[in-house]
mmCIF file of C-alpha atoms and ligand atoms in Angstrom:
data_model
loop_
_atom_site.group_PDB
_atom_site.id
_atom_site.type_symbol
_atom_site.label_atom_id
_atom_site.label_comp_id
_atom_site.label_asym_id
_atom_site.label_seq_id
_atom_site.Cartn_x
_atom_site.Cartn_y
_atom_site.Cartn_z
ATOM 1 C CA UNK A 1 22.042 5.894 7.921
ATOM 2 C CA UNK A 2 22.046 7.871 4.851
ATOM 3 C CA UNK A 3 18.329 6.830 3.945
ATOM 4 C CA UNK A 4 17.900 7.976 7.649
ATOM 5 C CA UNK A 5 18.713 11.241 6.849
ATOM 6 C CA UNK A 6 17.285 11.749 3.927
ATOM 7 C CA UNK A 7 13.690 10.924 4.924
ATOM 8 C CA UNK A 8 13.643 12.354 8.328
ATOM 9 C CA UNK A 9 15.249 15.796 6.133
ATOM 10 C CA UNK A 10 12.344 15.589 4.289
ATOM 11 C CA UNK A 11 9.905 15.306 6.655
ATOM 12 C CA UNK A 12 10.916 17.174 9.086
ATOM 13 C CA UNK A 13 11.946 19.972 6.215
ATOM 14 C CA UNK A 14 7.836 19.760 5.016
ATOM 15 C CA UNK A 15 6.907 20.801 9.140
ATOM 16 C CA UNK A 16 9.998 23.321 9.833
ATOM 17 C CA UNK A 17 9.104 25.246 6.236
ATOM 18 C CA UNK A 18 5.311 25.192 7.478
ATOM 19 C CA UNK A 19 6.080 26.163 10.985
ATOM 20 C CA UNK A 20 8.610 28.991 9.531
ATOM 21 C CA UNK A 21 6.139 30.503 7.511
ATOM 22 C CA UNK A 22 3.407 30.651 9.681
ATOM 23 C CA UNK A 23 5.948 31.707 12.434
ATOM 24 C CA UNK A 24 7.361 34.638 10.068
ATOM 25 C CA UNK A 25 3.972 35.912 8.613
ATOM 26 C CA UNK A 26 2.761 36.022 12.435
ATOM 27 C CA UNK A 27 5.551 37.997 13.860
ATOM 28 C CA UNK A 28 3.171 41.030 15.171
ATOM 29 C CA UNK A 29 0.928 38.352 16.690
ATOM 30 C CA UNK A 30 1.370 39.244 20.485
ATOM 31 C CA UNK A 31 1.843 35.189 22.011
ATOM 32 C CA UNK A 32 2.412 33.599 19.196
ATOM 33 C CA UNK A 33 5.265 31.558 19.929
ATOM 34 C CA UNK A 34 3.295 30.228 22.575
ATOM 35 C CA UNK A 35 0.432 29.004 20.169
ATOM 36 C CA UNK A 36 3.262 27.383 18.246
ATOM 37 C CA UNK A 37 5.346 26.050 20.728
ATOM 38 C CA UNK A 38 2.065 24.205 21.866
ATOM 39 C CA UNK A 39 1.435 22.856 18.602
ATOM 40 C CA UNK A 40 4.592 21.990 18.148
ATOM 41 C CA UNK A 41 4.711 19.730 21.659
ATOM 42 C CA UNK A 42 1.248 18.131 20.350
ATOM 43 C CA UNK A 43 2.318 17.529 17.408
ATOM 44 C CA UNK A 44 5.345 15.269 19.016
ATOM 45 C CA UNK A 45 3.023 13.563 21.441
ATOM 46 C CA UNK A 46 0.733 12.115 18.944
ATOM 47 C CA UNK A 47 3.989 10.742 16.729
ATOM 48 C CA UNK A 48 5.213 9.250 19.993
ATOM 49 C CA UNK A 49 1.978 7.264 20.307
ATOM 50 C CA UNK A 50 1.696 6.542 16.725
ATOM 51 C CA UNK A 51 5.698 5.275 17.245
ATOM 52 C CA UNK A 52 4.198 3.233 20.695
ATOM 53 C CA UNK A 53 1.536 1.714 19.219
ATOM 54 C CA UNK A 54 3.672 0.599 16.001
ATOM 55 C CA UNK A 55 5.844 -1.680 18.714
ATOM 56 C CA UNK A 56 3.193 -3.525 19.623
ATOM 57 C CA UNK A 57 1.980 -4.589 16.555
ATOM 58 C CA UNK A 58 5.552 -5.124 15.673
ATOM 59 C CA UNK A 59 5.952 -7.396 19.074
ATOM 60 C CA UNK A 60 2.410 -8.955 18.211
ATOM 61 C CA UNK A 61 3.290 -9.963 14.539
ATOM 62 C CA UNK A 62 6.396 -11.509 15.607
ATOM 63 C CA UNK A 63 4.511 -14.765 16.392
ATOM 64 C CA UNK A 64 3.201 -14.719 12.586
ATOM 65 C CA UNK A 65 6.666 -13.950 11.160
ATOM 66 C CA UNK A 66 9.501 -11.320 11.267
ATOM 67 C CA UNK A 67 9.388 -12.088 6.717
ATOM 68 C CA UNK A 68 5.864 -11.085 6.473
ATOM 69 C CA UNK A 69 5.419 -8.156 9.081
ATOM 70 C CA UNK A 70 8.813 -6.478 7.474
ATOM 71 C CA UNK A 71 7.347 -6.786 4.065
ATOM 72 C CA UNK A 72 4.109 -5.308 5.625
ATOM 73 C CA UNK A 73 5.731 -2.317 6.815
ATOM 74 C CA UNK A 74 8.066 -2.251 4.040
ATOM 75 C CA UNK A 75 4.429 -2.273 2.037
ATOM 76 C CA UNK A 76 2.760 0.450 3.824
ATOM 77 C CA UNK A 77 5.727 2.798 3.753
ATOM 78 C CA UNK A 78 6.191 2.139 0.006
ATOM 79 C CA UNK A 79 2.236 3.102 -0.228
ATOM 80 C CA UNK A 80 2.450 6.081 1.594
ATOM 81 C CA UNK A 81 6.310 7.237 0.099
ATOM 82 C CA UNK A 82 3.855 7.377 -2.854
ATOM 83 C CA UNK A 83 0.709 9.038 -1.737
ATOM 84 C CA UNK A 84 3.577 11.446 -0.425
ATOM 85 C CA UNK A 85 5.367 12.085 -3.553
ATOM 86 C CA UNK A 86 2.072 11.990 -5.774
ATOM 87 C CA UNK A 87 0.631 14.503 -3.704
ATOM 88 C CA UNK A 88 3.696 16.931 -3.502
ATOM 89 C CA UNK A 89 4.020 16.992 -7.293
ATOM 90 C CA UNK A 90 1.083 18.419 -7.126
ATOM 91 C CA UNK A 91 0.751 20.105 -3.846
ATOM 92 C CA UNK A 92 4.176 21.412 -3.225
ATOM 93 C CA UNK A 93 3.881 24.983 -4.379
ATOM 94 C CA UNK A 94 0.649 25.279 -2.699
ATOM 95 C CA UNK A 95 1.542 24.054 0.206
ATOM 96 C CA UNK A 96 3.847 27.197 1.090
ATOM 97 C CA UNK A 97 0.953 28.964 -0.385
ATOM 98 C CA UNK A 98 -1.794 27.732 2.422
ATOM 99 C CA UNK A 99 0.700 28.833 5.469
ATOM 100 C CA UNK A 100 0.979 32.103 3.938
ATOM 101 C CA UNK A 101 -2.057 32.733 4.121
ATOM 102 C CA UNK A 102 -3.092 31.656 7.068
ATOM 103 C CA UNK A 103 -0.416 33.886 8.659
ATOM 104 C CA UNK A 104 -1.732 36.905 6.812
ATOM 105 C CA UNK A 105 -5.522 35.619 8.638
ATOM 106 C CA UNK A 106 -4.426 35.179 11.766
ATOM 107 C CA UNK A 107 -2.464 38.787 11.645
ATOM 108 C CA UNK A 108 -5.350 40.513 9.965
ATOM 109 C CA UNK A 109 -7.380 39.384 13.082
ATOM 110 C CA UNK A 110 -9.874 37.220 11.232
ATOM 111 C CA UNK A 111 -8.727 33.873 12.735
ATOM 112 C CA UNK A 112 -8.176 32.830 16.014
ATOM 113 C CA UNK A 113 -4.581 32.413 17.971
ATOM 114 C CA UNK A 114 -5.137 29.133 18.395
ATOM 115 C CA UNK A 115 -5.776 28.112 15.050
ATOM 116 C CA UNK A 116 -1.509 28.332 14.872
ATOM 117 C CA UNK A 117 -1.327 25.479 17.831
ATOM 118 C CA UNK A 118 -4.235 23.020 14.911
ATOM 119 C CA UNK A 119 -2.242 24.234 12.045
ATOM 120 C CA UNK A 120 1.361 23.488 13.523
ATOM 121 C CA UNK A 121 0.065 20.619 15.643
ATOM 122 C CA UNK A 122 -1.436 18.562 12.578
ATOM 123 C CA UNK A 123 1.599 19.430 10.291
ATOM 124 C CA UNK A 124 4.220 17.464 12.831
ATOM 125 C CA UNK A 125 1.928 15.349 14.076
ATOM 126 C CA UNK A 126 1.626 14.087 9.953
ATOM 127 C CA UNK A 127 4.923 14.562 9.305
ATOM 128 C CA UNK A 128 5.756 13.397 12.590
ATOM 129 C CA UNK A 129 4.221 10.020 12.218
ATOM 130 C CA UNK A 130 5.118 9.673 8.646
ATOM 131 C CA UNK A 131 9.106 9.949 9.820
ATOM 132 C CA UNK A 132 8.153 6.783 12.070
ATOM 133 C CA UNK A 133 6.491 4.571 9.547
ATOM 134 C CA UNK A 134 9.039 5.300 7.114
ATOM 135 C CA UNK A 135 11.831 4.498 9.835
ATOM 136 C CA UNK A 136 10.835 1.303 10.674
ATOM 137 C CA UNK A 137 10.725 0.509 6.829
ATOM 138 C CA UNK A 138 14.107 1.993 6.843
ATOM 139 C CA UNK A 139 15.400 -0.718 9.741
ATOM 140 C CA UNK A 140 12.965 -3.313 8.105
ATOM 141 C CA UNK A 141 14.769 -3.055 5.063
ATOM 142 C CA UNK A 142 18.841 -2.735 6.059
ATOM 143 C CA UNK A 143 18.704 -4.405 9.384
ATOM 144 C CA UNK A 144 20.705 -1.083 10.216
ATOM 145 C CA UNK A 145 21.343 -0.624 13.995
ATOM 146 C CA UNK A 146 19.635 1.498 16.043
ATOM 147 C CA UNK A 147 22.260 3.573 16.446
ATOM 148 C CA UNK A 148 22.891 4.764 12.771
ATOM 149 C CA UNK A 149 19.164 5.571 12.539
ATOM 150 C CA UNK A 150 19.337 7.520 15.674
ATOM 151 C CA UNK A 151 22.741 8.996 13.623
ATOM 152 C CA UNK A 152 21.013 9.644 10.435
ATOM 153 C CA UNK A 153 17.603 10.616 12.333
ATOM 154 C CA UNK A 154 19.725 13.537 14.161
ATOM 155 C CA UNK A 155 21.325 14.416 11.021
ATOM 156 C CA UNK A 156 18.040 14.451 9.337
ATOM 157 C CA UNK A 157 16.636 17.229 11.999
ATOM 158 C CA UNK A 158 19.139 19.260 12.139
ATOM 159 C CA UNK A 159 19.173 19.815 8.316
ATOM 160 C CA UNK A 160 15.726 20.239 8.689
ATOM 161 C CA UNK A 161 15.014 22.302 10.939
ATOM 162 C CA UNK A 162 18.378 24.866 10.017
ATOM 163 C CA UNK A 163 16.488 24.998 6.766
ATOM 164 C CA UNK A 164 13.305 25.642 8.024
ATOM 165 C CA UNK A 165 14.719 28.436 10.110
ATOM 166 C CA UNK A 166 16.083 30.021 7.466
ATOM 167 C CA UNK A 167 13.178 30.208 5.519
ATOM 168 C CA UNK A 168 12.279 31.600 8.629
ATOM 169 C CA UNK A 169 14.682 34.151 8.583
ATOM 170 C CA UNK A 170 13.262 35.692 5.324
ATOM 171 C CA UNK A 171 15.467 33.378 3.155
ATOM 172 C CA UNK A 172 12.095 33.223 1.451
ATOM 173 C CA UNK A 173 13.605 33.238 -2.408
ATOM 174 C CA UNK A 174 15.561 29.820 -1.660
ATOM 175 C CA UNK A 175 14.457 27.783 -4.463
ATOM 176 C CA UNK A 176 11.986 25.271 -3.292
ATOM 177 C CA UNK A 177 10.874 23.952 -5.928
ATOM 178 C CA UNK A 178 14.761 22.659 -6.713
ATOM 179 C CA UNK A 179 14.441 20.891 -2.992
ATOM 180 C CA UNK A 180 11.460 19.225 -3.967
ATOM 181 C CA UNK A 181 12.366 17.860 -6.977
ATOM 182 C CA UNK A 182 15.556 16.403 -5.746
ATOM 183 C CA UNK A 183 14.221 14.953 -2.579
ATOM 184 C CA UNK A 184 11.316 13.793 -4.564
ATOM 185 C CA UNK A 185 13.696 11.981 -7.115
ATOM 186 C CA UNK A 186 15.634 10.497 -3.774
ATOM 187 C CA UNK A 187 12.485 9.149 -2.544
ATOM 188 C CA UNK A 188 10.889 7.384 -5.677
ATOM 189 C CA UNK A 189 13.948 5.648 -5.526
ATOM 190 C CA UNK A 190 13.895 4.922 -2.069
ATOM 191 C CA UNK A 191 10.307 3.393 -2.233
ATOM 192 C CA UNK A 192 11.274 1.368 -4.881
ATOM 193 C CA UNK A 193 13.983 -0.292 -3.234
ATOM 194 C CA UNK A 194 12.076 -0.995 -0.542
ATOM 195 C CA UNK A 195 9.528 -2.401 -2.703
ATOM 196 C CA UNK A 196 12.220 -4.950 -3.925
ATOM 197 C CA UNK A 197 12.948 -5.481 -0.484
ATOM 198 C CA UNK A 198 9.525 -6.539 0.302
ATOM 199 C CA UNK A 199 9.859 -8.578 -2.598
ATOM 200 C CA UNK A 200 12.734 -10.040 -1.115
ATOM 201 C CA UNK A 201 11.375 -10.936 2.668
ATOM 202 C CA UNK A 202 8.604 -12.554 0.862
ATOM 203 C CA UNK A 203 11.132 -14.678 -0.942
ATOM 204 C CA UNK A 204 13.142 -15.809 1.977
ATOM 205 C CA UNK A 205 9.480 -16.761 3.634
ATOM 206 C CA UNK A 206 9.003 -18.491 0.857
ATOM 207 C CA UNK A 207 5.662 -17.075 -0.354
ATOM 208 C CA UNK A 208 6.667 -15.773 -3.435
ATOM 209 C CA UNK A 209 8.807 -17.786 -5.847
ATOM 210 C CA UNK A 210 11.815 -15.499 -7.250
ATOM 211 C CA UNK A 211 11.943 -16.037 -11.037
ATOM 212 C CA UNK A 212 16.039 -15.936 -11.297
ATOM 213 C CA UNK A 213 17.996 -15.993 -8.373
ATOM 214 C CA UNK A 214 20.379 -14.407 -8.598
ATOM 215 C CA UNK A 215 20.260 -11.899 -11.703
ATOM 216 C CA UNK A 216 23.236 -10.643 -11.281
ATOM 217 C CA UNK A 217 26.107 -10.930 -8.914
ATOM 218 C CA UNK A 218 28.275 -7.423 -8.364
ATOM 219 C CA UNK A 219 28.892 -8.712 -4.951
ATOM 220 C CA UNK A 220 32.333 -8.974 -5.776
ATOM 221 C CA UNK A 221 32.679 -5.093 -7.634
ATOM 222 C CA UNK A 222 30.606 -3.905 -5.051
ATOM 223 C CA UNK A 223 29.864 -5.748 -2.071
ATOM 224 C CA UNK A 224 26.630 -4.682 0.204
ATOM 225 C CA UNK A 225 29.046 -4.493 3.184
ATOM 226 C CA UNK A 226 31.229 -1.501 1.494
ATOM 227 C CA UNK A 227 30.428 1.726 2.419
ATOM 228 C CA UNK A 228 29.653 2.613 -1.220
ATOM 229 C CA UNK A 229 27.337 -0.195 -1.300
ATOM 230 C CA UNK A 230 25.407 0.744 1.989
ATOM 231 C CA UNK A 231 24.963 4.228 0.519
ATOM 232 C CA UNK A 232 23.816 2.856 -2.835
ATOM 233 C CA UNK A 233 21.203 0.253 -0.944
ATOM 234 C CA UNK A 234 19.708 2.810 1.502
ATOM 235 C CA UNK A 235 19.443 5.380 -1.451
ATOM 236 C CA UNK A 236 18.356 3.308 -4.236
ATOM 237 C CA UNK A 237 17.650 -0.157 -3.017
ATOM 238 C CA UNK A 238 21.139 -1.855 -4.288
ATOM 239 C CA UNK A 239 21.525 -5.568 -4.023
ATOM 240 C CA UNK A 240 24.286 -6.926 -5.935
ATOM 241 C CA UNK A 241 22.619 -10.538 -5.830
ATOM 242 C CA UNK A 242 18.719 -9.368 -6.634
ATOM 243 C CA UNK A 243 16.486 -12.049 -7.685
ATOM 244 C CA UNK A 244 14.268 -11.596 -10.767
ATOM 245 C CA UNK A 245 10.948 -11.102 -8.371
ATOM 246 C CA UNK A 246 12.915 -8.093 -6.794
ATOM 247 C CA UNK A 247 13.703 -6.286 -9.700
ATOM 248 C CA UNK A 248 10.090 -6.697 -10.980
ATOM 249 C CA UNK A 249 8.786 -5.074 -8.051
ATOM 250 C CA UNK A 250 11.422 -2.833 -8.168
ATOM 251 C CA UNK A 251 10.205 -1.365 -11.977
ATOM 252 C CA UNK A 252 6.744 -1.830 -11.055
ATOM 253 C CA UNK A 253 6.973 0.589 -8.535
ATOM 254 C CA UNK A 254 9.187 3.216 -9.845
ATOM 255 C CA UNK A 255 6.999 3.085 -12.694
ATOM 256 C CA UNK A 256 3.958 3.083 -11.244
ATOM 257 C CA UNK A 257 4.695 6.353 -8.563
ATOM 258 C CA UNK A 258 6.621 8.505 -11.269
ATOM 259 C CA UNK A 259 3.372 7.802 -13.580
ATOM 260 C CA UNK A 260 1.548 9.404 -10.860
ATOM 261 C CA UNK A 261 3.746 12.236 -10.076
ATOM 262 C CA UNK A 262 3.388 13.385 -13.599
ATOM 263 C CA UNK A 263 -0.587 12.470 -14.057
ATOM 264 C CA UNK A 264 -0.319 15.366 -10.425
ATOM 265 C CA UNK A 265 1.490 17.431 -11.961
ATOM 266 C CA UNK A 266 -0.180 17.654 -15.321
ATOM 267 C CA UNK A 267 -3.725 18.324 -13.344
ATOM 268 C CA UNK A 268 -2.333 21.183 -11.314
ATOM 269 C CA UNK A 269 -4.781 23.782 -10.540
ATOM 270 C CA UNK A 270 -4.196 27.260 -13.083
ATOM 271 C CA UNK A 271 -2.751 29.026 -9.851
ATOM 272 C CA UNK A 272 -0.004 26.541 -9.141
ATOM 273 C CA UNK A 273 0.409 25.935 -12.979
ATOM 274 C CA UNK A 274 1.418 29.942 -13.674
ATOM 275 C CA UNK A 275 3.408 29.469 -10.946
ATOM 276 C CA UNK A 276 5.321 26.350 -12.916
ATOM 277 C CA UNK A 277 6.021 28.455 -15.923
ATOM 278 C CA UNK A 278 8.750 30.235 -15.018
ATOM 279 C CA UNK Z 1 -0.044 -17.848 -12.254
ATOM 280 C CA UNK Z 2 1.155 -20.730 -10.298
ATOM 281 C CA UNK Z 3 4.850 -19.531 -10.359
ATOM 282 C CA UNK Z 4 3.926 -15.970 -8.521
ATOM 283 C CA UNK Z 5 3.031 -17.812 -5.673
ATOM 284 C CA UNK Z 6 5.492 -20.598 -4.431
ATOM 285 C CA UNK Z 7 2.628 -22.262 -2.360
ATOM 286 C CA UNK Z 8 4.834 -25.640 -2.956
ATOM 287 C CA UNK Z 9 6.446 -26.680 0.192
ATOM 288 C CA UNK Z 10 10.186 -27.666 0.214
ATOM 289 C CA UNK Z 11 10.232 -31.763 0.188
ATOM 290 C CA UNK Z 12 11.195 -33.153 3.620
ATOM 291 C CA UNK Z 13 14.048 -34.221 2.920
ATOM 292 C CA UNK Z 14 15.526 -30.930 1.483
ATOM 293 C CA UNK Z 15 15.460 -29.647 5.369
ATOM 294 C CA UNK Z 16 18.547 -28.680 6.835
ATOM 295 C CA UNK Z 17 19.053 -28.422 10.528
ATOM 296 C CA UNK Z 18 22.066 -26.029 12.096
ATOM 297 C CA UNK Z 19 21.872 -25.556 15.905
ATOM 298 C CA UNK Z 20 23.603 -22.207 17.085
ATOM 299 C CA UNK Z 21 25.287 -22.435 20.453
ATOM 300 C CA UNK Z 22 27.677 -20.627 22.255
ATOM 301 C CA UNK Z 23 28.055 -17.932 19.770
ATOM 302 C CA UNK Z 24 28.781 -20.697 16.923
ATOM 303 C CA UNK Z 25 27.536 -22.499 14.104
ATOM 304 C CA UNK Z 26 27.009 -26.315 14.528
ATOM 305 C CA UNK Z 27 27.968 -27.887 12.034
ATOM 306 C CA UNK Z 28 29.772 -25.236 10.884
ATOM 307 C CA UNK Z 29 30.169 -26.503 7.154
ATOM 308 C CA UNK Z 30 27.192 -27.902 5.749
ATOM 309 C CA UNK Z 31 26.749 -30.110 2.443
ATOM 310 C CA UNK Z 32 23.542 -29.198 0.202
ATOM 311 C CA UNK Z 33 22.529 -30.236 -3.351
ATOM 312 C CA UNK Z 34 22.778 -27.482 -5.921
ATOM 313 C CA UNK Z 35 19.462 -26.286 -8.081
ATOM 314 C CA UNK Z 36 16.980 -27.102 -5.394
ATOM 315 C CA UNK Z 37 15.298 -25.046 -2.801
ATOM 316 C CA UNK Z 38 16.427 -25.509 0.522
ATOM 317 C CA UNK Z 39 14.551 -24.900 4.591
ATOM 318 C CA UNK Z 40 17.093 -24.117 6.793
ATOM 319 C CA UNK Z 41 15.704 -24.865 10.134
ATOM 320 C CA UNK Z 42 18.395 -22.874 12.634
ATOM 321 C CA UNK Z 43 17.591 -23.560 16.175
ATOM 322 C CA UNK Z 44 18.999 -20.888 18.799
ATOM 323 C CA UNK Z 45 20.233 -22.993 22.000
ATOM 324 C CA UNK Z 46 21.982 -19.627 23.118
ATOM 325 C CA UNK Z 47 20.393 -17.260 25.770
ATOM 326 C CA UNK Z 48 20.777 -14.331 23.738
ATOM 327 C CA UNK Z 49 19.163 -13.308 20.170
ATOM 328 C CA UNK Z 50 21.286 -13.745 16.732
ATOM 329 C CA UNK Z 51 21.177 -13.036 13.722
ATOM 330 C CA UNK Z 52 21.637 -15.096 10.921
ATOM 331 C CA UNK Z 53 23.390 -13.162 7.663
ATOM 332 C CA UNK Z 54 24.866 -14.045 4.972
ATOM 333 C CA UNK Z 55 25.830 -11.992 1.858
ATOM 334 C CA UNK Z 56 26.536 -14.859 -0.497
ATOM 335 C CA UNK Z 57 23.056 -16.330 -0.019
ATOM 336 C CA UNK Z 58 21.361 -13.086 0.271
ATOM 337 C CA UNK Z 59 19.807 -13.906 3.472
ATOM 338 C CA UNK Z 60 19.302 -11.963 7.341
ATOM 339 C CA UNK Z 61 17.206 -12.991 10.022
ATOM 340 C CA UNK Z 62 17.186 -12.219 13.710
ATOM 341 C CA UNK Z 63 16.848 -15.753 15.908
ATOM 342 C CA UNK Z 64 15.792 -14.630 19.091
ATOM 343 C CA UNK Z 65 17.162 -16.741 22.286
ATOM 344 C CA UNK Z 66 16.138 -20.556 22.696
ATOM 345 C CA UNK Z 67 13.764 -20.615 19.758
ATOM 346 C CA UNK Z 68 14.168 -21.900 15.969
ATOM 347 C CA UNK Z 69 13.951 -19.723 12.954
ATOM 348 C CA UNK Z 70 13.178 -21.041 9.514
ATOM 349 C CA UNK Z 71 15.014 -19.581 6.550
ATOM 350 C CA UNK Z 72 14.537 -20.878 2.546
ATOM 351 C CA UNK Z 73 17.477 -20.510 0.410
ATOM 352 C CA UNK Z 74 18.134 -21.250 -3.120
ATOM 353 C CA UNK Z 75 17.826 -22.924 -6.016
ATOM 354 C CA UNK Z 76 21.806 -22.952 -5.498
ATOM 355 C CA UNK Z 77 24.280 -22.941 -8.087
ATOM 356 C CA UNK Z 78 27.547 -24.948 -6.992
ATOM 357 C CA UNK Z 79 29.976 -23.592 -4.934
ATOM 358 C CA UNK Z 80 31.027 -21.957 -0.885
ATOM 359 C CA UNK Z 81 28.387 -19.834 0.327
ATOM 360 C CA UNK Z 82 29.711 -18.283 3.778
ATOM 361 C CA UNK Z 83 27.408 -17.072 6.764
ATOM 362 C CA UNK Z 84 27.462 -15.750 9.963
ATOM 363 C CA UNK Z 85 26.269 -14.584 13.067
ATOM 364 C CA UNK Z 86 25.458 -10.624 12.907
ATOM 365 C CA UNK Z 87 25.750 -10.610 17.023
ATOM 366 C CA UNK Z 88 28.819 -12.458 17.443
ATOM 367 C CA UNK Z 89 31.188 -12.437 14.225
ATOM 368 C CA UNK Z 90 34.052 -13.523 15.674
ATOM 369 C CA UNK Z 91 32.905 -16.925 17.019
ATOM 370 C CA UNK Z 92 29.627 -17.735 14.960
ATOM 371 C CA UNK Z 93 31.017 -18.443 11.400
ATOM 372 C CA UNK Z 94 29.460 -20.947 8.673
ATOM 373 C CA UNK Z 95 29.928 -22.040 5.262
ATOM 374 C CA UNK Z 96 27.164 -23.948 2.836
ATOM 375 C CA UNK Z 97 28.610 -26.050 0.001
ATOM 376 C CA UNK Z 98 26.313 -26.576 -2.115
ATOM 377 C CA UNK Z 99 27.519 -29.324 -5.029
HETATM 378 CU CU1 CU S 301 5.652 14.374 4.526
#
């Protein structure tokens, strides 16, 4: 539920703090909430059919194997937790940037209205179908009810969103940067547990052999079924009887995404980087 | 290279059959050799869907109604490795001795 929460936070953080922006640098803008609102429903349309469609292929690859399509998912997600992460370290200070000005365009009169319903649209709809992929890696991963995602996925949107808002509100010298890194530590750890998990449904299909199993056993210290233990699993991808395989995917991937965070951040653009200095 | 990929299938007679029906495990305690791979082959004789779990062996799998589910566990090291059934804890409980 926690893991819930964290990644639909994030994502739905990323949308409300573009939406926000854009919302308070077109305040003048006679209809704009309109525009937005409009975006805003398109934006939740195409997720829905992104979540549709990702049921059927679920239902379709249930013939081939419940193992291999979870560690599919489980693979994408990981994949794009990445791309995500790699491109914020780089990205996330321009970001706010962009939607500032594009406000300031569309006030100035040199942009259309309707560029607000594109710009708001495409940032849930991305964000939007990001929260689903990453949700049914989420359930792929803990077998977690639907119930505590729907838990954590409320949770999630109302942090979200009451953030958003108050950036909204002109809380504009909250310290983003500090959410970013912090959510972006939280979710390289994420993607490697769920890495490890993959690792795992692959093992139990018997397609990949798993070196030492198990490594260790802390199921006795701290067993998976403790509430301590669920938090430290949907956070960081605890098992306390991991087989050798899992923890090699586990490394591999931290490795590999926090590598790429800091190869993004090092190539920032001079803009972002005088931004970085202080 | 050829221990990434455990493309060797489990020897027929490491198979191990468990039938799930009314909500429980039958047999309930099952005797398995230690240090060797094992395919459990759990066959769901119940209407409704289960799921296999067990913490000890590290395992989880949703069975749905009337079908069979195939789930490889181990090498084992000796001892009482419980299970159960996610959907109906009270009734569907299991324990693999491995030995
Ligand atoms: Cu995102």
């Amino acid at each position: 539920m926690f893991a819930t929460a964290v990644i639909v936070f994030r994502e739905v953080l990323e949308a409300a703090l573009i939406i926000g922006i854009i919302a308070a640098a077109t305040r003048s803008v006679a209809g704009r909430t309109r525009w937005l609102l409009a975006g805003l429903l398109v934006g939740l349309a195409g997720s829905a059919l992104v979540a549709a469609s990702t049921d059927a292929i679920a239902a379709m690859a249930d013939g081939i194997g419940q193992e291999l399509f979870n560690a599919l998912v489980l693979g994408v997600a990981v994949l794009m937790l990445a791309w995500h992460n790699i491109w914020m370290s780089s990205h996330g200070k321009a970001m706010a940037a962009e939607a500032t000005k594009v406000g300031q365009a569309i006030r100035d009169g040199q942009q259309e209205r309707s560029i607000l319903l594109v710009v708001v649209g495409l940032a849930v709809l991305r964000e939007g179908s990001e929260t689903v992929l990453f949700l049914y890696g989420i359930s792929a991963a803990e077998g977690s009810g639907a119930s505590s995602i729907v838990l954590g996925g409320l949770m999630g949107v109302l942090a979200g969103t009451s953030i958003g808002y108050a950036v909204y509100a002109g809380l504009l010298r909250v310290p983003l940067r500090w959410f970013f890194a912090a959510t972006g530590m939280l979710v390289l750890l994420l993607a490697a547990g769920m890495a490890s998990q993959a690792a795992h449904f692959l093992i139990q299909a018997d397609l990949l052999t798993s070196l030492t199993a198990p490594l260790w056993d802390t199921s006795a210290l701290l067993p998976m079924n403790s509430i301590p233990g669920m938090l430290l699993h949907g956070l960081v991808g605890y098992d306390p009887r991991p087989s050798g395989m899992q923890l090699v995917f586990y490394i591999i991937t931290l490795a590999a995404i926090a590598m790429g965070m800091k190869l993004a951040s090092r190539s920032l653009s001079p803009i972002a980087q005088k931004g970085k200095v202080s | 290279m050829t221990t990434i990929f455990s493309t060797a299938a489990v020897a027929g007679d490491n198979v191990y059959s468990l039938v799930i029906k009314d909500h429980r495990f039958q047999p309930s305690e099952l005797t398995v050799p230690a240090g060797k791979k094992i395919k459990l082959s759990v066959e769901n004789q119940d209407p409704t869907a289960e799921e296999f779990e067990s913490h000890d062996l590290n395992r989880e799998k949703v069975i749905a109604g009337n079908s069979t589910a195939t789930i490889f566990v181990g090498p084992l090291a000796p001892g009482r490795y419980r299970f159960f059934g996610e959907f109906n804890e009270k009734t569907a409980q299991g324990v693999i001795v491995a030995q």
